Coordinates of C-alpha atoms in Angstrom, one line a residue:
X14 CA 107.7 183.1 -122.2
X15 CA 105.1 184.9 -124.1
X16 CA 107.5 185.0 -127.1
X17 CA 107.5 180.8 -127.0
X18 CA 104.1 180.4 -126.6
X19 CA 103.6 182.8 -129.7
X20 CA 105.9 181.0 -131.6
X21 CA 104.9 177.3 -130.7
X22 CA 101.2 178.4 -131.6
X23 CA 103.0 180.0 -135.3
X24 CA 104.9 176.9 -135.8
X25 CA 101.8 174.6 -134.7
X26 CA 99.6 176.2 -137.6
X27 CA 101.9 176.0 -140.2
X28 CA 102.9 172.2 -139.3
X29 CA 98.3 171.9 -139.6
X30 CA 98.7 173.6 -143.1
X31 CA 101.3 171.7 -144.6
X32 CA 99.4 167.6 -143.0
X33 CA 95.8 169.5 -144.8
X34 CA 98.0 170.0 -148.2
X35 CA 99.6 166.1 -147.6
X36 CA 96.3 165.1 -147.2
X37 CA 94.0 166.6 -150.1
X38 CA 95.9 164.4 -152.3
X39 CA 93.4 162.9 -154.3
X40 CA 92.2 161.9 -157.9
X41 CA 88.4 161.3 -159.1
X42 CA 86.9 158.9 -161.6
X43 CA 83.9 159.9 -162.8
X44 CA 81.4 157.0 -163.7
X45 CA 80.6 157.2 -167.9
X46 CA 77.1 158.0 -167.0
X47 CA 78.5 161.3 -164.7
X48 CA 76.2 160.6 -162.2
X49 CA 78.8 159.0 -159.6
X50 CA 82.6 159.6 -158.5
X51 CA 85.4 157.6 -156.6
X52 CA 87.8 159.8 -154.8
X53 CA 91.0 157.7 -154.5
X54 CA 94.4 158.2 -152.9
X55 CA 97.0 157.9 -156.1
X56 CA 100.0 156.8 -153.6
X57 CA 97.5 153.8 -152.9
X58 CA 95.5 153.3 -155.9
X59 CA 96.7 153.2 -159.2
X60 CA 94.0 153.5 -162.0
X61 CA 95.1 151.1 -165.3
X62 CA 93.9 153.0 -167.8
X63 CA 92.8 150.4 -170.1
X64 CA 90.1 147.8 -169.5
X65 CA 88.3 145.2 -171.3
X66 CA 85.2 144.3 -169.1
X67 CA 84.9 147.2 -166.6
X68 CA 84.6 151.2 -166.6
X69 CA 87.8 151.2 -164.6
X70 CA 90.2 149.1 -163.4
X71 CA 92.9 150.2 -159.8
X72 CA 95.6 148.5 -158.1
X73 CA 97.0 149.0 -154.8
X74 CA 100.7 150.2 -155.4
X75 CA 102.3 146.8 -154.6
X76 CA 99.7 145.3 -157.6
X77 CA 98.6 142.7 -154.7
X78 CA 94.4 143.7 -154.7
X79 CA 92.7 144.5 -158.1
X80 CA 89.7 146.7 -158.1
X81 CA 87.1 146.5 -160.6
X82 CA 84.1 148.9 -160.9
X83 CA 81.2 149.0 -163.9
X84 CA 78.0 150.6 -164.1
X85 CA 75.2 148.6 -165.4
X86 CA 72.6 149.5 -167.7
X87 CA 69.7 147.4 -166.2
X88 CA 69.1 147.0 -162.1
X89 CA 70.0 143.9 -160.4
X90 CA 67.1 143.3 -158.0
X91 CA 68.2 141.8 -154.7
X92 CA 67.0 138.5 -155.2
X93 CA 69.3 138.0 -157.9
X94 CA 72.4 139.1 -156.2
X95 CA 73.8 135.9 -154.9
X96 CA 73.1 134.3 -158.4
X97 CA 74.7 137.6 -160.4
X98 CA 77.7 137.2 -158.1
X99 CA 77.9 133.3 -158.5
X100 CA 78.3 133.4 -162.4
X101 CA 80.7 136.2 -162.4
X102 CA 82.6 133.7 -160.8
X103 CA 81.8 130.8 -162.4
X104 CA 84.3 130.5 -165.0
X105 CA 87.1 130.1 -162.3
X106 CA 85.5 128.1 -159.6
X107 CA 82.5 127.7 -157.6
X108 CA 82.5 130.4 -155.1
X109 CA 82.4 129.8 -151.5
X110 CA 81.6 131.4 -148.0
X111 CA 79.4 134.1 -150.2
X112 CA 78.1 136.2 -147.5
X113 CA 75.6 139.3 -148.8
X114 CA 74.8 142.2 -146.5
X115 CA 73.7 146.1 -145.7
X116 CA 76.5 148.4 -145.6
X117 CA 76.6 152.0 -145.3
X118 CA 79.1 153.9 -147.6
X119 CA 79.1 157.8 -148.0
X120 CA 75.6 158.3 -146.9
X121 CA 75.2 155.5 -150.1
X122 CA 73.3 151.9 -148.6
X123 CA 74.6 149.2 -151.0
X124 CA 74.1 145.2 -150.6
X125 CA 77.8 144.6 -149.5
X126 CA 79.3 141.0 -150.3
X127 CA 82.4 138.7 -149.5
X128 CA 83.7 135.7 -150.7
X129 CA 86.3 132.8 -151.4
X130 CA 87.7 131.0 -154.0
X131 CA 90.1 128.4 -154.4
X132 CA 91.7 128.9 -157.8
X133 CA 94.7 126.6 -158.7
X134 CA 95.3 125.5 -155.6
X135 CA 95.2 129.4 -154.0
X136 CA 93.0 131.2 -151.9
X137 CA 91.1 134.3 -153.3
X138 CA 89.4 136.7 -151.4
X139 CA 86.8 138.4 -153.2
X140 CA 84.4 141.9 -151.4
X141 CA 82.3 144.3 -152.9
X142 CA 79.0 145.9 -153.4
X143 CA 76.3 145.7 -155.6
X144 CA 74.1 149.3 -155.8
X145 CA 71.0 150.1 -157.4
X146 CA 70.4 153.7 -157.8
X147 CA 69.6 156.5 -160.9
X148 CA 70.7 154.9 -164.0
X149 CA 71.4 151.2 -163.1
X150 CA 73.4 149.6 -161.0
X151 CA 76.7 149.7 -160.5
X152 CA 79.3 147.1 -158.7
X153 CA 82.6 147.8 -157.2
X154 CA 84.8 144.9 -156.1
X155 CA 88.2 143.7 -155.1
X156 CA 89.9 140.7 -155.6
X157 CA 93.5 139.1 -154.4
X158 CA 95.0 136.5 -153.0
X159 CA 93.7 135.6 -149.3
X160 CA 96.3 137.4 -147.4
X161 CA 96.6 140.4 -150.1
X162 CA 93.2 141.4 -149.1
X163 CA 93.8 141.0 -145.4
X164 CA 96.8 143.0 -145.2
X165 CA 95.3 145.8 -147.4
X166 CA 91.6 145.6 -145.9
X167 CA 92.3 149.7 -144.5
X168 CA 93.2 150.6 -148.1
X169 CA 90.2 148.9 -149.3
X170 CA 88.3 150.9 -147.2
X171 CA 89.9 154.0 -148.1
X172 CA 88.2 153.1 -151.9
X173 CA 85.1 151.7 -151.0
X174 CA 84.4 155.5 -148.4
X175 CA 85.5 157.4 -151.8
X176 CA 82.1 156.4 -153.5
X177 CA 79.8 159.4 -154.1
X178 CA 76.5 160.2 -156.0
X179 CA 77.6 163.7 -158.0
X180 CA 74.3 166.0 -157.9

């Protein structure tokens, strides 16, 4: 009996090792400014690695939620985040159900928004944050069709909890 219980507890450690090495699978972007990082799961975030507009540019795997994340040069004081977010938008629609708010993220408080867009006759869904901190501010957001960003809203999460300030 001993002899089990000896081997269960063996077997049980090496089963914790081998979910702790599954697990530490992760990839870091580092901010061009070095002052912050986004851990991100690679078998649900792929990182394009060209972009036009942005610092960096993910997907989820199934390329059905686009993530988009720049840091700004300048700080975007509060009162001017509903008008910032508006004519990012602008070009494609008038946004709607644009709802700002606190939201904690790894120890990080950033002004947290979500949104809608109709956009040739489709629903968007549009979330993010807006933070201003050393150096700037920077923005992370996700866009996608409504149900895209529904269905993937854990994943998105996953992203948004990889945010860190590098000291």
């Amino acid at each position: 009996m001993s002899k089990k219980l000896i081997l269960l507890f063996l077997l049980s450690g090496f089963f914790a090792i081998g979910q702790t090495k599954n697990n530490s699978k992760s990839e870091t972007y580092t901010g061009r400014k070095g002052i912050y990082e986004i851990k991100y799961n690679p078998e649900h975030w792929i990182q394009n690695p060209q972009s036009e507009n942005w610092d960096a540019e993910f997907h989820d795997k199934y390329n059905l939620v686009n993530a988009y994340f720049i840091e700004y040069d300048y700080f975007i004081p509060e009162k001017k985040l509903k008008s910032t977010i508006e004519e990012q938008y602008k070009e494609y629609g008038k946004i709607k159900n644009l709802k700002i708010f606190k939201k904690k993220l790894n120890n990080i408080e950033v002004n947290y928004f979500t949104c809608e867009l109709d956009y040739n006759d489709f629903l968007y869904k549009y979330q993010g944050y807006i933070y201003n901190g050393k150096g700037g501010s920077i923005q992370l957001q996700y866009g996608g069709q409504a149900e895209s960003i529904e269905q993937n809203q854990n994943t998105i999460n996953e992203l948004d909890n990889g945010i860190s300030i590098i000291n």
